[in-house]
Amino acid sequence: MMDDTCALRPGLLVMSKNVADAVHGVGGLIFDRARLGWQVTVLVPAGADARPLAILGAELAGLAATPGGHRQRRAALVASSALYIDDRRARSEVESALATRATEVLVWGRALPGALDRGSRSVTYR
């Protein structure tokens, strides 16, 4: 059950192929936003170990969960470029966020797919 304070917190949604990739790629960003009071949710495949994300201050949700279900509170969307390339639902969610321009979109990974050049930026966060 969500209380009123939680509803007022900005949301950061992270979509990744696995927990290790999220921690390695944007763990500092996850920690910093959580410490600032953001509601941070990381979507990874079901059955992943949530402990590393809990240490950073994030909640874990399975990729089977609808990413769009987090839109109401979401101020930022961070996605792995590898997941963007491999997963149709992740790609659709990123492209939808880019089209509305209401959500900050950040991507990490080795290569940015061409479709992400418009309205997004690559992230290195130390």
PDB file of N, CA, C and O in Angstrom, residues 6-50:
ATOM      1  N   CYS A   6       4.809   8.747  -0.394  1.00  0.00           N
ATOM      2  CA  CYS A   6       5.407   7.974  -1.479  1.00  0.00           C
ATOM      3  C   CYS A   6       4.886   8.461  -2.830  1.00  0.00           C
ATOM      4  O   CYS A   6       5.626   8.524  -3.796  1.00  0.00           O
ATOM      5  N   ALA A   7       3.612   8.829  -2.886  1.00  0.00           N
ATOM      6  CA  ALA A   7       3.017   9.288  -4.141  1.00  0.00           C
ATOM      7  C   ALA A   7       3.615  10.607  -4.604  1.00  0.00           C
ATOM      8  O   ALA A   7       3.607  10.914  -5.783  1.00  0.00           O
ATOM      9  N   LEU A   8       4.156  11.398  -3.676  1.00  0.00           N
ATOM     10  CA  LEU A   8       4.726  12.694  -4.017  1.00  0.00           C
ATOM     11  C   LEU A   8       6.192  12.611  -4.431  1.00  0.00           C
ATOM     12  O   LEU A   8       6.739  13.569  -4.953  1.00  0.00           O
ATOM     13  N   ARG A   9       6.825  11.481  -4.184  1.00  0.00           N
ATOM     14  CA  ARG A   9       8.241  11.324  -4.515  1.00  0.00           C
ATOM     15  C   ARG A   9       8.424  11.115  -6.010  1.00  0.00           C
ATOM     16  O   ARG A   9       7.674  10.380  -6.628  1.00  0.00           O
ATOM     17  N   PRO A  10       9.425  11.761  -6.615  1.00  0.00           N
ATOM     18  CA  PRO A  10       9.687  11.492  -8.026  1.00  0.00           C
ATOM     19  C   PRO A  10      10.169  10.055  -8.195  1.00  0.00           C
ATOM     20  O   PRO A  10      10.759   9.483  -7.281  1.00  0.00           O
ATOM     21  N   GLY A  11       9.920   9.495  -9.347  1.00  0.00           N
ATOM     22  CA  GLY A  11      10.292   8.114  -9.588  1.00  0.00           C
ATOM     23  C   GLY A  11      11.393   7.978 -10.619  1.00  0.00           C
ATOM     24  O   GLY A  11      11.441   8.709 -11.608  1.00  0.00           O
ATOM     25  N   LEU A  12      12.286   7.044 -10.366  1.00  0.00           N
ATOM     26  CA  LEU A  12      13.323   6.661 -11.315  1.00  0.00           C
ATOM     27  C   LEU A  12      13.075   5.196 -11.649  1.00  0.00           C
ATOM     28  O   LEU A  12      13.039   4.357 -10.749  1.00  0.00           O
ATOM     29  N   LEU A  13      12.873   4.894 -12.913  1.00  0.00           N
ATOM     30  CA  LEU A  13      12.692   3.522 -13.358  1.00  0.00           C
ATOM     31  C   LEU A  13      13.933   3.109 -14.130  1.00  0.00           C
ATOM     32  O   LEU A  13      14.327   3.774 -15.091  1.00  0.00           O
ATOM     33  N   VAL A  14      14.567   2.021 -13.691  1.00  0.00           N
ATOM     34  CA  VAL A  14      15.765   1.487 -14.341  1.00  0.00           C
ATOM     35  C   VAL A  14      15.380   0.154 -14.972  1.00  0.00           C
ATOM     36  O   VAL A  14      14.810  -0.702 -14.306  1.00  0.00           O
ATOM     37  N   MET A  15      15.697  -0.006 -16.247  1.00  0.00           N
ATOM     38  CA  MET A  15      15.434  -1.269 -16.944  1.00  0.00           C
ATOM     39  C   MET A  15      16.770  -1.865 -17.366  1.00  0.00           C
ATOM     40  O   MET A  15      17.548  -1.213 -18.060  1.00  0.00           O
ATOM     41  N   SER A  16      17.019  -3.115 -16.922  1.00  0.00           N
ATOM     42  CA  SER A  16      18.309  -3.740 -17.171  1.00  0.00           C
ATOM     43  C   SER A  16      18.143  -5.219 -17.471  1.00  0.00           C
ATOM     44  O   SER A  16      17.147  -5.834 -17.079  1.00  0.00           O
ATOM     45  N   LYS A  17      19.149  -5.798 -18.142  1.00  0.00           N
ATOM     46  CA  LYS A  17      19.122  -7.237 -18.440  1.00  0.00           C
ATOM     47  C   LYS A  17      19.309  -8.071 -17.176  1.00  0.00           C
ATOM     48  O   LYS A  17      18.831  -9.192 -17.100  1.00  0.00           O
ATOM     49  N   ASN A  18      20.040  -7.514 -16.185  1.00  0.00           N
ATOM     50  CA  ASN A  18      20.248  -8.233 -14.931  1.00  0.00           C
ATOM     51  C   ASN A  18      20.710  -7.262 -13.846  1.00  0.00           C
ATOM     52  O   ASN A  18      21.042  -6.109 -14.128  1.00  0.00           O
ATOM     53  N   VAL A  19      20.739  -7.734 -12.621  1.00  0.00           N
ATOM     54  CA  VAL A  19      21.101  -6.896 -11.478  1.00  0.00           C
ATOM     55  C   VAL A  19      22.541  -6.415 -11.585  1.00  0.00           C
ATOM     56  O   VAL A  19      22.830  -5.243 -11.358  1.00  0.00           O
ATOM     57  N   ALA A  20      23.453  -7.314 -11.946  1.00  0.00           N
ATOM     58  CA  ALA A  20      24.866  -6.936 -12.030  1.00  0.00           C
ATOM     59  C   ALA A  20      25.082  -5.798 -13.018  1.00  0.00           C
ATOM     60  O   ALA A  20      25.848  -4.861 -12.749  1.00  0.00           O
ATOM     61  N   ASP A  21      24.412  -5.848 -14.164  1.00  0.00           N
ATOM     62  CA  ASP A  21      24.550  -4.790 -15.162  1.00  0.00           C
ATOM     63  C   ASP A  21      24.025  -3.455 -14.616  1.00  0.00           C
ATOM     64  O   ASP A  21      24.636  -2.413 -14.823  1.00  0.00           O
ATOM     65  N   ALA A  22      22.909  -3.493 -13.911  1.00  0.00           N
ATOM     66  CA  ALA A  22      22.349  -2.265 -13.335  1.00  0.00           C
ATOM     67  C   ALA A  22      23.289  -1.679 -12.280  1.00  0.00           C
ATOM     68  O   ALA A  22      23.553  -0.478 -12.271  1.00  0.00           O
ATOM     69  N   VAL A  23      23.805  -2.516 -11.411  1.00  0.00           N
ATOM     70  CA  VAL A  23      24.703  -2.044 -10.352  1.00  0.00           C
ATOM     71  C   VAL A  23      25.986  -1.490 -10.954  1.00  0.00           C
ATOM     72  O   VAL A  23      26.451  -0.412 -10.581  1.00  0.00           O
ATOM     73  N   HIS A  24      26.558  -2.195 -11.905  1.00  0.00           N
ATOM     74  CA  HIS A  24      27.794  -1.756 -12.536  1.00  0.00           C
ATOM     75  C   HIS A  24      27.581  -0.511 -13.401  1.00  0.00           C
ATOM     76  O   HIS A  24      28.368   0.432 -13.361  1.00  0.00           O
ATOM     77  N   GLY A  25      26.503  -0.498 -14.167  1.00  0.00           N
ATOM     78  CA  GLY A  25      26.274   0.593 -15.109  1.00  0.00           C
ATOM     79  C   GLY A  25      25.764   1.879 -14.490  1.00  0.00           C
ATOM     80  O   GLY A  25      26.204   2.970 -14.864  1.00  0.00           O
ATOM     81  N   VAL A  26      24.826   1.781 -13.547  1.00  0.00           N
ATOM     82  CA  VAL A  26      24.218   2.995 -12.984  1.00  0.00           C
ATOM     83  C   VAL A  26      23.983   2.895 -11.480  1.00  0.00           C
ATOM     84  O   VAL A  26      23.116   3.569 -10.931  1.00  0.00           O
ATOM     85  N   GLY A  27      24.782   2.082 -10.804  1.00  0.00           N
ATOM     86  CA  GLY A  27      24.637   1.932  -9.355  1.00  0.00           C
ATOM     87  C   GLY A  27      24.775   3.242  -8.603  1.00  0.00           C
ATOM     88  O   GLY A  27      24.032   3.512  -7.651  1.00  0.00           O
ATOM     89  N   GLY A  28      25.717   4.085  -9.011  1.00  0.00           N
ATOM     90  CA  GLY A  28      25.898   5.389  -8.354  1.00  0.00           C
ATOM     91  C   GLY A  28      24.690   6.284  -8.534  1.00  0.00           C
ATOM     92  O   GLY A  28      24.260   6.971  -7.600  1.00  0.00           O
ATOM     93  N   LEU A  29      24.120   6.275  -9.713  1.00  0.00           N
ATOM     94  CA  LEU A  29      22.920   7.064  -9.983  1.00  0.00           C
ATOM     95  C   LEU A  29      21.744   6.553  -9.143  1.00  0.00           C
ATOM     96  O   LEU A  29      20.999   7.338  -8.555  1.00  0.00           O
ATOM     97  N   ILE A  30      21.582   5.234  -9.080  1.00  0.00           N
ATOM     98  CA  ILE A  30      20.520   4.633  -8.271  1.00  0.00           C
ATOM     99  C   ILE A  30      20.663   5.071  -6.821  1.00  0.00           C
ATOM    100  O   ILE A  30      19.711   5.535  -6.187  1.00  0.00           O
ATOM    101  N   PHE A  31      21.873   4.948  -6.274  1.00  0.00           N
ATOM    102  CA  PHE A  31      22.120   5.312  -4.880  1.00  0.00           C
ATOM    103  C   PHE A  31      21.852   6.795  -4.630  1.00  0.00           C
ATOM    104  O   PHE A  31      21.163   7.160  -3.683  1.00  0.00           O
ATOM    105  N   ASP A  32      22.393   7.646  -5.503  1.00  0.00           N
ATOM    106  CA  ASP A  32      22.231   9.095  -5.310  1.00  0.00           C
ATOM    107  C   ASP A  32      20.773   9.516  -5.371  1.00  0.00           C
ATOM    108  O   ASP A  32      20.309  10.310  -4.548  1.00  0.00           O
ATOM    109  N   ARG A  33      20.026   9.010  -6.330  1.00  0.00           N
ATOM    110  CA  ARG A  33      18.606   9.393  -6.433  1.00  0.00           C
ATOM    111  C   ARG A  33      17.815   8.858  -5.240  1.00  0.00           C
ATOM    112  O   ARG A  33      16.952   9.557  -4.713  1.00  0.00           O
ATOM    113  N   ALA A  34      18.118   7.639  -4.807  1.00  0.00           N
ATOM    114  CA  ALA A  34      17.424   7.084  -3.633  1.00  0.00           C
ATOM    115  C   ALA A  34      17.708   7.935  -2.395  1.00  0.00           C
ATOM    116  O   ALA A  34      16.807   8.222  -1.610  1.00  0.00           O
ATOM    117  N   ARG A  35      18.957   8.365  -2.221  1.00  0.00           N
ATOM    118  CA  ARG A  35      19.327   9.203  -1.070  1.00  0.00           C
ATOM    119  C   ARG A  35      18.658  10.570  -1.121  1.00  0.00           C
ATOM    120  O   ARG A  35      18.441  11.203  -0.100  1.00  0.00           O
ATOM    121  N   LEU A  36      18.326  11.027  -2.331  1.00  0.00           N
ATOM    122  CA  LEU A  36      17.620  12.300  -2.491  1.00  0.00           C
ATOM    123  C   LEU A  36      16.113  12.149  -2.275  1.00  0.00           C
ATOM    124  O   LEU A  36      15.381  13.130  -2.371  1.00  0.00           O
ATOM    125  N   GLY A  37      15.665  10.933  -1.995  1.00  0.00           N
ATOM    126  CA  GLY A  37      14.257  10.709  -1.713  1.00  0.00           C
ATOM    127  C   GLY A  37      13.437  10.202  -2.878  1.00  0.00           C
ATOM    128  O   GLY A  37      12.218  10.086  -2.780  1.00  0.00           O
ATOM    129  N   TRP A  38      14.087   9.883  -3.988  1.00  0.00           N
ATOM    130  CA  TRP A  38      13.368   9.362  -5.145  1.00  0.00           C
ATOM    131  C   TRP A  38      12.905   7.930  -4.875  1.00  0.00           C
ATOM    132  O   TRP A  38      13.560   7.184  -4.141  1.00  0.00           O
ATOM    133  N   GLN A  39      11.820   7.547  -5.479  1.00  0.00           N
ATOM    134  CA  GLN A  39      11.355   6.165  -5.474  1.00  0.00           C
ATOM    135  C   GLN A  39      12.035   5.478  -6.649  1.00  0.00           C
ATOM    136  O   GLN A  39      11.718   5.758  -7.800  1.00  0.00           O
ATOM    137  N   VAL A  40      13.013   4.612  -6.382  1.00  0.00           N
ATOM    138  CA  VAL A  40      13.798   3.974  -7.436  1.00  0.00           C
ATOM    139  C   VAL A  40      13.351   2.520  -7.585  1.00  0.00           C
ATOM    140  O   VAL A  40      13.368   1.761  -6.622  1.00  0.00           O
ATOM    141  N   THR A  41      12.954   2.161  -8.803  1.00  0.00           N
ATOM    142  CA  THR A  41      12.534   0.794  -9.115  1.00  0.00           C
ATOM    143  C   THR A  41      13.394   0.280 -10.258  1.00  0.00           C
ATOM    144  O   THR A  41      13.581   0.971 -11.252  1.00  0.00           O
ATOM    145  N   VAL A  42      13.913  -0.935 -10.095  1.00  0.00           N
ATOM    146  CA  VAL A  42      14.736  -1.551 -11.129  1.00  0.00           C
ATOM    147  C   VAL A  42      13.987  -2.764 -11.664  1.00  0.00           C
ATOM    148  O   VAL A  42      13.596  -3.650 -10.909  1.00  0.00           O
ATOM    149  N   LEU A  43      13.772  -2.775 -12.982  1.00  0.00           N
ATOM    150  CA  LEU A  43      13.135  -3.907 -13.648  1.00  0.00           C
ATOM    151  C   LEU A  43      14.214  -4.810 -14.235  1.00  0.00           C
ATOM    152  O   LEU A  43      15.026  -4.366 -15.047  1.00  0.00           O
ATOM    153  N   VAL A  44      14.242  -6.061 -13.788  1.00  0.00           N
ATOM    154  CA  VAL A  44      15.169  -7.078 -14.294  1.00  0.00           C
ATOM    155  C   VAL A  44      14.385  -8.383 -14.426  1.00  0.00           C
ATOM    156  O   VAL A  44      13.257  -8.472 -13.931  1.00  0.00           O
ATOM    157  N   PRO A  45      14.950  -9.409 -15.072  1.00  0.00           N
ATOM    158  CA  PRO A  45      14.221 -10.678 -15.176  1.00  0.00           C
ATOM    159  C   PRO A  45      13.847 -11.238 -13.802  1.00  0.00           C
ATOM    160  O   PRO A  45      14.556 -11.030 -12.811  1.00  0.00           O
ATOM    161  N   ALA A  46      12.724 -11.928 -13.762  1.00  0.00           N
ATOM    162  CA  ALA A  46      12.215 -12.520 -12.520  1.00  0.00           C
ATOM    163  C   ALA A  46      13.242 -13.463 -11.906  1.00  0.00           C
ATOM    164  O   ALA A  46      14.029 -14.094 -12.601  1.00  0.00           O
ATOM    165  N   GLY A  47      13.226 -13.543 -10.593  1.00  0.00           N
ATOM    166  CA  GLY A  47      14.098 -14.449  -9.867  1.00  0.00           C
ATOM    167  C   GLY A  47      15.458 -13.871  -9.519  1.00  0.00           C
ATOM    168  O   GLY A  47      16.300 -14.551  -8.960  1.00  0.00           O
ATOM    169  N   ALA A  48      15.687 -12.610  -9.829  1.00  0.00           N
ATOM    170  CA  ALA A  48      16.980 -11.983  -9.542  1.00  0.00           C
ATOM    171  C   ALA A  48      17.117 -11.707  -8.050  1.00  0.00           C
ATOM    172  O   ALA A  48      16.132 -11.529  -7.334  1.00  0.00           O
ATOM    173  N   ASP A  49      18.349 -11.661  -7.585  1.00  0.00           N
ATOM    174  CA  ASP A  49      18.652 -11.359  -6.186  1.00  0.00           C
ATOM    175  C   ASP A  49      18.528  -9.849  -5.969  1.00  0.00           C
ATOM    176  O   ASP A  49      19.252  -9.063  -6.576  1.00  0.00           O
ATOM    177  N   ALA A  50      17.628  -9.434  -5.104  1.00  0.00           N
ATOM    178  CA  ALA A  50      17.346  -8.015  -4.871  1.00  0.00           C
ATOM    179  C   ALA A  50      18.318  -7.354  -3.894  1.00  0.00           C
ATOM    180  O   ALA A  50      18.333  -6.136  -3.787  1.00  0.00           O
TER     181      ALA A  50
END
